């Protein structure tokens, strides 16, 4: 999948 | 989510609770750098701009709100609360922290994942967090002996990003496409800045003596 650009970390 | 990241977030939360306890219990911010607290408030505000647009999880949103609210509350305490404000030692807290803000923002303009508003502010917050502890470390060196709660605050604050490094190693090994170079490199630099503090903190713990950083 695409680079996980969503920032799932704090 | 993995155990390293959860432990990191809980350690970060603990550092904030210890600092709040110190300020509330002693009604004093002696030994605490207001500038580091201001830098952390900027870090959270710049990093969590997507608070209302990107919903990741209840945990993620809740922790973001806690970090933003607590950092602003601490800055408010040190700047406004009459009892606490009086104990702030501005002659010791002299680090030119606006230079750290400027340098981090400049670096973010050149080094980011995507040239978008959110990504540049996210990279800015990552770089700024890496150096945000500098005013506090300089203050500790100047203020001689460090009270226990302030020492524990700095210890947990440094430890949380160290745990995040373990989280990034774990994710790199378990998730095929995980790359987070900006956060990883910055996180290593951030944790390295605590190296001598960790050393003296360990010595004081081993000898059961007062924490003292050499001037």
PDB file of C-alpha atoms in Angstrom:
ATOM      1  CA  UNK A   1       0.000   0.000   0.000  1.00  0.00           C
ATOM      2  CA  UNK A   2       1.019   3.667  -0.067  1.00  0.00           C
ATOM      3  CA  UNK A   3       3.600   4.977   2.373  1.00  0.00           C
ATOM      4  CA  UNK A   4       1.704   5.329   5.620  1.00  0.00           C
ATOM      5  CA  UNK A   5       1.864   9.101   5.664  1.00  0.00           C
ATOM      6  CA  UNK A   6      -0.823   9.259   8.350  1.00  0.00           C
ATOM      7  CA  UNK A   7       0.909   9.991  11.586  1.00  0.00           C
ATOM      8  CA  UNK A   8      -0.432   7.238  13.819  1.00  0.00           C
ATOM      9  CA  UNK A   9       2.154   7.980  16.505  1.00  0.00           C
ATOM     10  CA  UNK A  10       2.041  10.760  19.097  1.00  0.00           C
TER      11      UNK A  10
ATOM     12  CA  UNK B   1       0.374  -0.171  18.667  1.00  0.00           C
ATOM     13  CA  UNK B   2       3.156  -2.174  20.330  1.00  0.00           C
ATOM     14  CA  UNK B   3       4.385  -2.512  23.885  1.00  0.00           C
ATOM     15  CA  UNK B   4       7.344  -0.191  23.298  1.00  0.00           C
ATOM     16  CA  UNK B   5       5.177   2.632  21.979  1.00  0.00           C
ATOM     17  CA  UNK B   6       2.587   2.175  24.743  1.00  0.00           C
ATOM     18  CA  UNK B   7       5.352   2.185  27.366  1.00  0.00           C
ATOM     19  CA  UNK B   8       6.783   5.287  25.678  1.00  0.00           C
ATOM     20  CA  UNK B   9       3.467   7.141  25.743  1.00  0.00           C
ATOM     21  CA  UNK B  10       2.831   6.152  29.379  1.00  0.00           C
ATOM     22  CA  UNK B  11       6.354   7.295  30.349  1.00  0.00           C
ATOM     23  CA  UNK B  12       5.739  10.585  28.571  1.00  0.00           C
ATOM     24  CA  UNK B  13       2.424  10.980  30.390  1.00  0.00           C
ATOM     25  CA  UNK B  14       4.163  10.107  33.670  1.00  0.00           C
ATOM     26  CA  UNK B  15       6.788  12.809  33.102  1.00  0.00           C
ATOM     27  CA  UNK B  16       4.010  15.381  32.681  1.00  0.00           C
ATOM     28  CA  UNK B  17       2.181  14.145  35.794  1.00  0.00           C
ATOM     29  CA  UNK B  18       5.422  14.336  37.830  1.00  0.00           C
ATOM     30  CA  UNK B  19       5.997  17.915  36.677  1.00  0.00           C
ATOM     31  CA  UNK B  20       2.379  18.865  37.467  1.00  0.00           C
ATOM     32  CA  UNK B  21       2.781  17.232  40.891  1.00  0.00           C
ATOM     33  CA  UNK B  22       5.976  19.169  41.562  1.00  0.00           C
ATOM     34  CA  UNK B  23       4.416  22.500  40.613  1.00  0.00           C
ATOM     35  CA  UNK B  24       1.145  21.766  42.447  1.00  0.00           C
ATOM     36  CA  UNK B  25       2.709  20.241  45.584  1.00  0.00           C
ATOM     37  CA  UNK B  26       5.507  22.758  46.038  1.00  0.00           C
ATOM     38  CA  UNK B  27       3.667  25.718  44.428  1.00  0.00           C
ATOM     39  CA  UNK B  28       7.056  26.338  42.863  1.00  0.00           C
ATOM     40  CA  UNK B  29       8.745  25.902  39.489  1.00  0.00           C
ATOM     41  CA  UNK B  30      12.294  26.244  40.818  1.00  0.00           C
ATOM     42  CA  UNK B  31      14.646  24.245  38.624  1.00  0.00           C
ATOM     43  CA  UNK B  32      12.068  24.105  35.815  1.00  0.00           C
ATOM     44  CA  UNK B  33      12.853  25.867  32.548  1.00  0.00           C
ATOM     45  CA  UNK B  34       9.857  27.879  31.342  1.00  0.00           C
ATOM     46  CA  UNK B  35      11.473  27.996  27.913  1.00  0.00           C
ATOM     47  CA  UNK B  36      11.502  24.205  27.577  1.00  0.00           C
ATOM     48  CA  UNK B  37       7.828  24.143  28.577  1.00  0.00           C
ATOM     49  CA  UNK B  38       7.043  26.785  25.949  1.00  0.00           C
ATOM     50  CA  UNK B  39       8.953  24.803  23.313  1.00  0.00           C
ATOM     51  CA  UNK B  40       6.967  21.669  24.181  1.00  0.00           C
ATOM     52  CA  UNK B  41       3.685  23.578  23.898  1.00  0.00           C
ATOM     53  CA  UNK B  42       4.771  24.668  20.394  1.00  0.00           C
ATOM     54  CA  UNK B  43       5.805  21.071  19.590  1.00  0.00           C
ATOM     55  CA  UNK B  44       2.348  19.694  20.458  1.00  0.00           C
ATOM     56  CA  UNK B  45       0.416  22.522  18.781  1.00  0.00           C
ATOM     57  CA  UNK B  46       2.465  22.145  15.586  1.00  0.00           C
ATOM     58  CA  UNK B  47       2.340  18.336  15.597  1.00  0.00           C
ATOM     59  CA  UNK B  48      -1.357  17.877  16.349  1.00  0.00           C
ATOM     60  CA  UNK B  49      -2.778  20.356  13.819  1.00  0.00           C
ATOM     61  CA  UNK B  50      -4.653  17.355  12.420  1.00  0.00           C
ATOM     62  CA  UNK B  51      -6.352  16.794  15.774  1.00  0.00           C
ATOM     63  CA  UNK B  52      -9.822  17.521  14.356  1.00  0.00           C
ATOM     64  CA  UNK B  53      -9.276  16.344  10.799  1.00  0.00           C
ATOM     65  CA  UNK B  54      -7.519  12.959  11.093  1.00  0.00           C
ATOM     66  CA  UNK B  55      -9.176  10.584  13.557  1.00  0.00           C
ATOM     67  CA  UNK B  56      -6.786   7.693  14.291  1.00  0.00           C
ATOM     68  CA  UNK B  57      -8.291   6.305  17.527  1.00  0.00           C
ATOM     69  CA  UNK B  58      -9.891   7.448  20.764  1.00  0.00           C
ATOM     70  CA  UNK B  59      -6.558   6.838  22.493  1.00  0.00           C
ATOM     71  CA  UNK B  60      -4.665   8.964  19.944  1.00  0.00           C
ATOM     72  CA  UNK B  61      -7.116  11.850  20.157  1.00  0.00           C
ATOM     73  CA  UNK B  62      -7.335  11.675  23.945  1.00  0.00           C
ATOM     74  CA  UNK B  63      -3.531  11.712  24.406  1.00  0.00           C
ATOM     75  CA  UNK B  64      -3.116  14.604  21.946  1.00  0.00           C
ATOM     76  CA  UNK B  65      -5.613  16.672  23.927  1.00  0.00           C
ATOM     77  CA  UNK B  66      -3.895  15.751  27.212  1.00  0.00           C
ATOM     78  CA  UNK B  67      -0.465  16.751  25.861  1.00  0.00           C
ATOM     79  CA  UNK B  68      -1.690  20.063  24.427  1.00  0.00           C
ATOM     80  CA  UNK B  69      -3.764  20.975  27.498  1.00  0.00           C
ATOM     81  CA  UNK B  70      -1.083  20.003  30.045  1.00  0.00           C
ATOM     82  CA  UNK B  71       1.743  21.818  28.253  1.00  0.00           C
ATOM     83  CA  UNK B  72      -0.340  24.991  27.972  1.00  0.00           C
ATOM     84  CA  UNK B  73      -1.434  24.679  31.617  1.00  0.00           C
ATOM     85  CA  UNK B  74       2.195  24.379  32.777  1.00  0.00           C
ATOM     86  CA  UNK B  75       3.266  27.420  30.743  1.00  0.00           C
ATOM     87  CA  UNK B  76       0.265  29.311  32.154  1.00  0.00           C
ATOM     88  CA  UNK B  77       1.230  28.295  35.699  1.00  0.00           C
ATOM     89  CA  UNK B  78       4.802  29.482  35.344  1.00  0.00           C
ATOM     90  CA  UNK B  79       3.828  32.719  33.573  1.00  0.00           C
ATOM     91  CA  UNK B  80       0.670  33.729  35.392  1.00  0.00           C
ATOM     92  CA  UNK B  81       0.031  31.872  38.682  1.00  0.00           C
ATOM     93  CA  UNK B  82       1.318  34.383  41.307  1.00  0.00           C
ATOM     94  CA  UNK B  83       2.825  31.789  43.683  1.00  0.00           C
ATOM     95  CA  UNK B  84       4.548  29.777  40.947  1.00  0.00           C
ATOM     96  CA  UNK B  85       5.561  32.802  38.880  1.00  0.00           C
ATOM     97  CA  UNK B  86       7.526  34.192  41.825  1.00  0.00           C
ATOM     98  CA  UNK B  87       9.688  31.054  41.977  1.00  0.00           C
ATOM     99  CA  UNK B  88      10.658  31.226  38.298  1.00  0.00           C
ATOM    100  CA  UNK B  89      14.335  32.076  37.999  1.00  0.00           C
ATOM    101  CA  UNK B  90      14.583  34.021  34.719  1.00  0.00           C
ATOM    102  CA  UNK B  91      18.253  34.821  35.374  1.00  0.00           C
ATOM    103  CA  UNK B  92      19.073  31.109  35.133  1.00  0.00           C
ATOM    104  CA  UNK B  93      16.707  30.277  32.269  1.00  0.00           C
ATOM    105  CA  UNK B  94      18.596  32.286  29.653  1.00  0.00           C
ATOM    106  CA  UNK B  95      18.833  29.871  26.713  1.00  0.00           C
ATOM    107  CA  UNK B  96      17.920  31.708  23.464  1.00  0.00           C
ATOM    108  CA  UNK B  97      15.167  29.192  22.662  1.00  0.00           C
ATOM    109  CA  UNK B  98      13.706  31.259  19.799  1.00  0.00           C
ATOM    110  CA  UNK B  99      16.866  30.276  17.858  1.00  0.00           C
ATOM    111  CA  UNK B 100      15.828  26.623  18.296  1.00  0.00           C
ATOM    112  CA  UNK B 101      12.375  27.453  16.907  1.00  0.00           C
ATOM    113  CA  UNK B 102      13.842  29.297  13.910  1.00  0.00           C
ATOM    114  CA  UNK B 103      16.434  26.596  13.133  1.00  0.00           C
ATOM    115  CA  UNK B 104      13.864  23.780  13.416  1.00  0.00           C
ATOM    116  CA  UNK B 105      11.397  25.558  11.153  1.00  0.00           C
ATOM    117  CA  UNK B 106      14.111  26.332   8.599  1.00  0.00           C
ATOM    118  CA  UNK B 107      15.210  22.675   8.599  1.00  0.00           C
ATOM    119  CA  UNK B 108      11.576  21.581   8.166  1.00  0.00           C
ATOM    120  CA  UNK B 109      11.291  23.778   5.080  1.00  0.00           C
ATOM    121  CA  UNK B 110      14.108  21.745   3.490  1.00  0.00           C
ATOM    122  CA  UNK B 111      13.658  18.320   5.085  1.00  0.00           C
ATOM    123  CA  UNK B 112      10.117  16.935   5.178  1.00  0.00           C
ATOM    124  CA  UNK B 113       8.131  13.994   3.843  1.00  0.00           C
ATOM    125  CA  UNK B 114       5.845  16.117   1.634  1.00  0.00           C
ATOM    126  CA  UNK B 115       5.842  19.833   0.916  1.00  0.00           C
ATOM    127  CA  UNK B 116       2.454  20.457   2.503  1.00  0.00           C
ATOM    128  CA  UNK B 117       1.462  22.702   5.400  1.00  0.00           C
ATOM    129  CA  UNK B 118       0.726  19.777   7.751  1.00  0.00           C
ATOM    130  CA  UNK B 119       3.878  17.817   6.837  1.00  0.00           C
ATOM    131  CA  UNK B 120       6.166  20.836   7.235  1.00  0.00           C
ATOM    132  CA  UNK B 121       4.669  21.647  10.653  1.00  0.00           C
ATOM    133  CA  UNK B 122       4.916  17.970  11.610  1.00  0.00           C
ATOM    134  CA  UNK B 123       8.635  17.854  10.659  1.00  0.00           C
ATOM    135  CA  UNK B 124       9.134  21.194  12.465  1.00  0.00           C
ATOM    136  CA  UNK B 125       7.589  19.712  15.628  1.00  0.00           C
ATOM    137  CA  UNK B 126       9.840  16.640  15.382  1.00  0.00           C
ATOM    138  CA  UNK B 127      13.027  18.702  15.022  1.00  0.00           C
ATOM    139  CA  UNK B 128      11.966  21.145  17.738  1.00  0.00           C
ATOM    140  CA  UNK B 129      11.169  18.358  20.181  1.00  0.00           C
ATOM    141  CA  UNK B 130      14.674  16.952  19.666  1.00  0.00           C
ATOM    142  CA  UNK B 131      16.247  20.155  21.036  1.00  0.00           C
ATOM    143  CA  UNK B 132      13.438  21.357  23.331  1.00  0.00           C
ATOM    144  CA  UNK B 133      15.167  19.928  26.430  1.00  0.00           C
ATOM    145  CA  UNK B 134      18.306  22.061  25.962  1.00  0.00           C
ATOM    146  CA  UNK B 135      17.118  25.066  28.003  1.00  0.00           C
ATOM    147  CA  UNK B 136      16.109  22.673  30.821  1.00  0.00           C
ATOM    148  CA  UNK B 137      19.473  20.846  30.795  1.00  0.00           C
ATOM    149  CA  UNK B 138      21.363  24.158  30.812  1.00  0.00           C
ATOM    150  CA  UNK B 139      19.202  25.336  33.720  1.00  0.00           C
ATOM    151  CA  UNK B 140      19.928  22.136  35.688  1.00  0.00           C
ATOM    152  CA  UNK B 141      23.665  22.601  35.207  1.00  0.00           C
ATOM    153  CA  UNK B 142      23.400  26.189  36.422  1.00  0.00           C
ATOM    154  CA  UNK B 143      21.079  25.586  39.340  1.00  0.00           C
ATOM    155  CA  UNK B 144      23.401  23.121  41.086  1.00  0.00           C
ATOM    156  CA  UNK B 145      21.415  20.581  43.095  1.00  0.00           C
ATOM    157  CA  UNK B 146      18.222  19.331  41.470  1.00  0.00           C
ATOM    158  CA  UNK B 147      15.107  18.468  43.454  1.00  0.00           C
ATOM    159  CA  UNK B 148      13.909  14.884  43.110  1.00  0.00           C
ATOM    160  CA  UNK B 149      10.688  15.576  41.212  1.00  0.00           C
ATOM    161  CA  UNK B 150      12.421  17.782  38.636  1.00  0.00           C
ATOM    162  CA  UNK B 151      15.101  15.107  38.161  1.00  0.00           C
ATOM    163  CA  UNK B 152      12.444  12.424  37.708  1.00  0.00           C
ATOM    164  CA  UNK B 153      10.565  14.657  35.273  1.00  0.00           C
ATOM    165  CA  UNK B 154      13.635  15.025  33.038  1.00  0.00           C
ATOM    166  CA  UNK B 155      14.466  11.328  33.365  1.00  0.00           C
ATOM    167  CA  UNK B 156      11.003  10.135  32.240  1.00  0.00           C
ATOM    168  CA  UNK B 157      10.905  12.769  29.475  1.00  0.00           C
ATOM    169  CA  UNK B 158      14.203  11.453  28.116  1.00  0.00           C
ATOM    170  CA  UNK B 159      13.226   7.809  28.578  1.00  0.00           C
ATOM    171  CA  UNK B 160       9.980   8.089  26.581  1.00  0.00           C
ATOM    172  CA  UNK B 161      11.732   8.866  23.301  1.00  0.00           C
ATOM    173  CA  UNK B 162      14.253   6.093  24.023  1.00  0.00           C
ATOM    174  CA  UNK B 163      11.303   3.686  24.210  1.00  0.00           C
ATOM    175  CA  UNK B 164      10.014   5.122  20.929  1.00  0.00           C
ATOM    176  CA  UNK B 165      13.333   4.122  19.314  1.00  0.00           C
ATOM    177  CA  UNK B 166      12.602   0.511  20.342  1.00  0.00           C
ATOM    178  CA  UNK B 167       9.110   0.979  18.862  1.00  0.00           C
ATOM    179  CA  UNK B 168      10.598   2.138  15.516  1.00  0.00           C
ATOM    180  CA  UNK B 169      13.005  -0.838  15.448  1.00  0.00           C
ATOM    181  CA  UNK B 170      10.092  -3.186  16.181  1.00  0.00           C
ATOM    182  CA  UNK B 171       7.901  -1.609  13.483  1.00  0.00           C
ATOM    183  CA  UNK B 172      10.779  -1.625  10.985  1.00  0.00           C
ATOM    184  CA  UNK B 173      11.197  -5.367  11.587  1.00  0.00           C
ATOM    185  CA  UNK B 174       7.497  -6.226  11.537  1.00  0.00           C
ATOM    186  CA  UNK B 175       5.911  -3.801   9.030  1.00  0.00           C
ATOM    187  CA  UNK B 176       7.139  -4.181   5.418  1.00  0.00           C
ATOM    188  CA  UNK B 177       6.781  -0.582   4.340  1.00  0.00           C
ATOM    189  CA  UNK B 178       7.535   1.190   7.627  1.00  0.00           C
ATOM    190  CA  UNK B 179       9.911   4.086   7.142  1.00  0.00           C
ATOM    191  CA  UNK B 180       9.895   7.078   9.480  1.00  0.00           C
ATOM    192  CA  UNK B 181      13.437   8.443   8.961  1.00  0.00           C
ATOM    193  CA  UNK B 182      12.705  11.998  10.116  1.00  0.00           C
ATOM    194  CA  UNK B 183      11.247  10.825  13.427  1.00  0.00           C
ATOM    195  CA  UNK B 184      13.846   8.059  13.905  1.00  0.00           C
ATOM    196  CA  UNK B 185      16.976  10.138  13.303  1.00  0.00           C
ATOM    197  CA  UNK B 186      15.542  13.045  15.266  1.00  0.00           C
ATOM    198  CA  UNK B 187      14.535  10.699  18.083  1.00  0.00           C
ATOM    199  CA  UNK B 188      18.069   9.285  18.318  1.00  0.00           C
ATOM    200  CA  UNK B 189      19.527  12.804  18.496  1.00  0.00           C
ATOM    201  CA  UNK B 190      16.928  13.744  21.120  1.00  0.00           C
ATOM    202  CA  UNK B 191      17.728  10.740  23.316  1.00  0.00           C
ATOM    203  CA  UNK B 192      21.484  11.244  22.868  1.00  0.00           C
ATOM    204  CA  UNK B 193      21.161  14.781  24.293  1.00  0.00           C
ATOM    205  CA  UNK B 194      20.086  13.163  27.576  1.00  0.00           C
ATOM    206  CA  UNK B 195      23.149  10.879  27.691  1.00  0.00           C
ATOM    207  CA  UNK B 196      25.114  12.800  30.308  1.00  0.00           C
ATOM    208  CA  UNK B 197      21.975  13.506  32.342  1.00  0.00           C
ATOM    209  CA  UNK B 198      21.160   9.779  32.345  1.00  0.00           C
ATOM    210  CA  UNK B 199      24.738   9.067  33.483  1.00  0.00           C
ATOM    211  CA  UNK B 200      24.614  11.470  36.438  1.00  0.00           C
ATOM    212  CA  UNK B 201      21.051  10.382  37.232  1.00  0.00           C
ATOM    213  CA  UNK B 202      22.236   6.739  37.404  1.00  0.00           C
ATOM    214  CA  UNK B 203      25.224   7.717  39.598  1.00  0.00           C
ATOM    215  CA  UNK B 204      22.963   9.620  42.003  1.00  0.00           C
ATOM    216  CA  UNK B 205      20.573   6.649  42.100  1.00  0.00           C
ATOM    217  CA  UNK B 206      23.428   4.133  42.654  1.00  0.00           C
ATOM    218  CA  UNK B 207      25.083   6.195  45.407  1.00  0.00           C
ATOM    219  CA  UNK B 208      21.716   7.267  46.746  1.00  0.00           C
ATOM    220  CA  UNK B 209      23.049  10.812  46.598  1.00  0.00           C
ATOM    221  CA  UNK B 210      21.591  14.125  45.453  1.00  0.00           C
ATOM    222  CA  UNK B 211      21.487  14.530  41.674  1.00  0.00           C
ATOM    223  CA  UNK B 212      24.164  17.019  40.663  1.00  0.00           C
ATOM    224  CA  UNK B 213      25.171  17.979  37.147  1.00  0.00           C
ATOM    225  CA  UNK B 214      28.725  19.348  36.742  1.00  0.00           C
ATOM    226  CA  UNK B 215      28.686  23.030  35.768  1.00  0.00           C
TER     227      UNK B 215
END
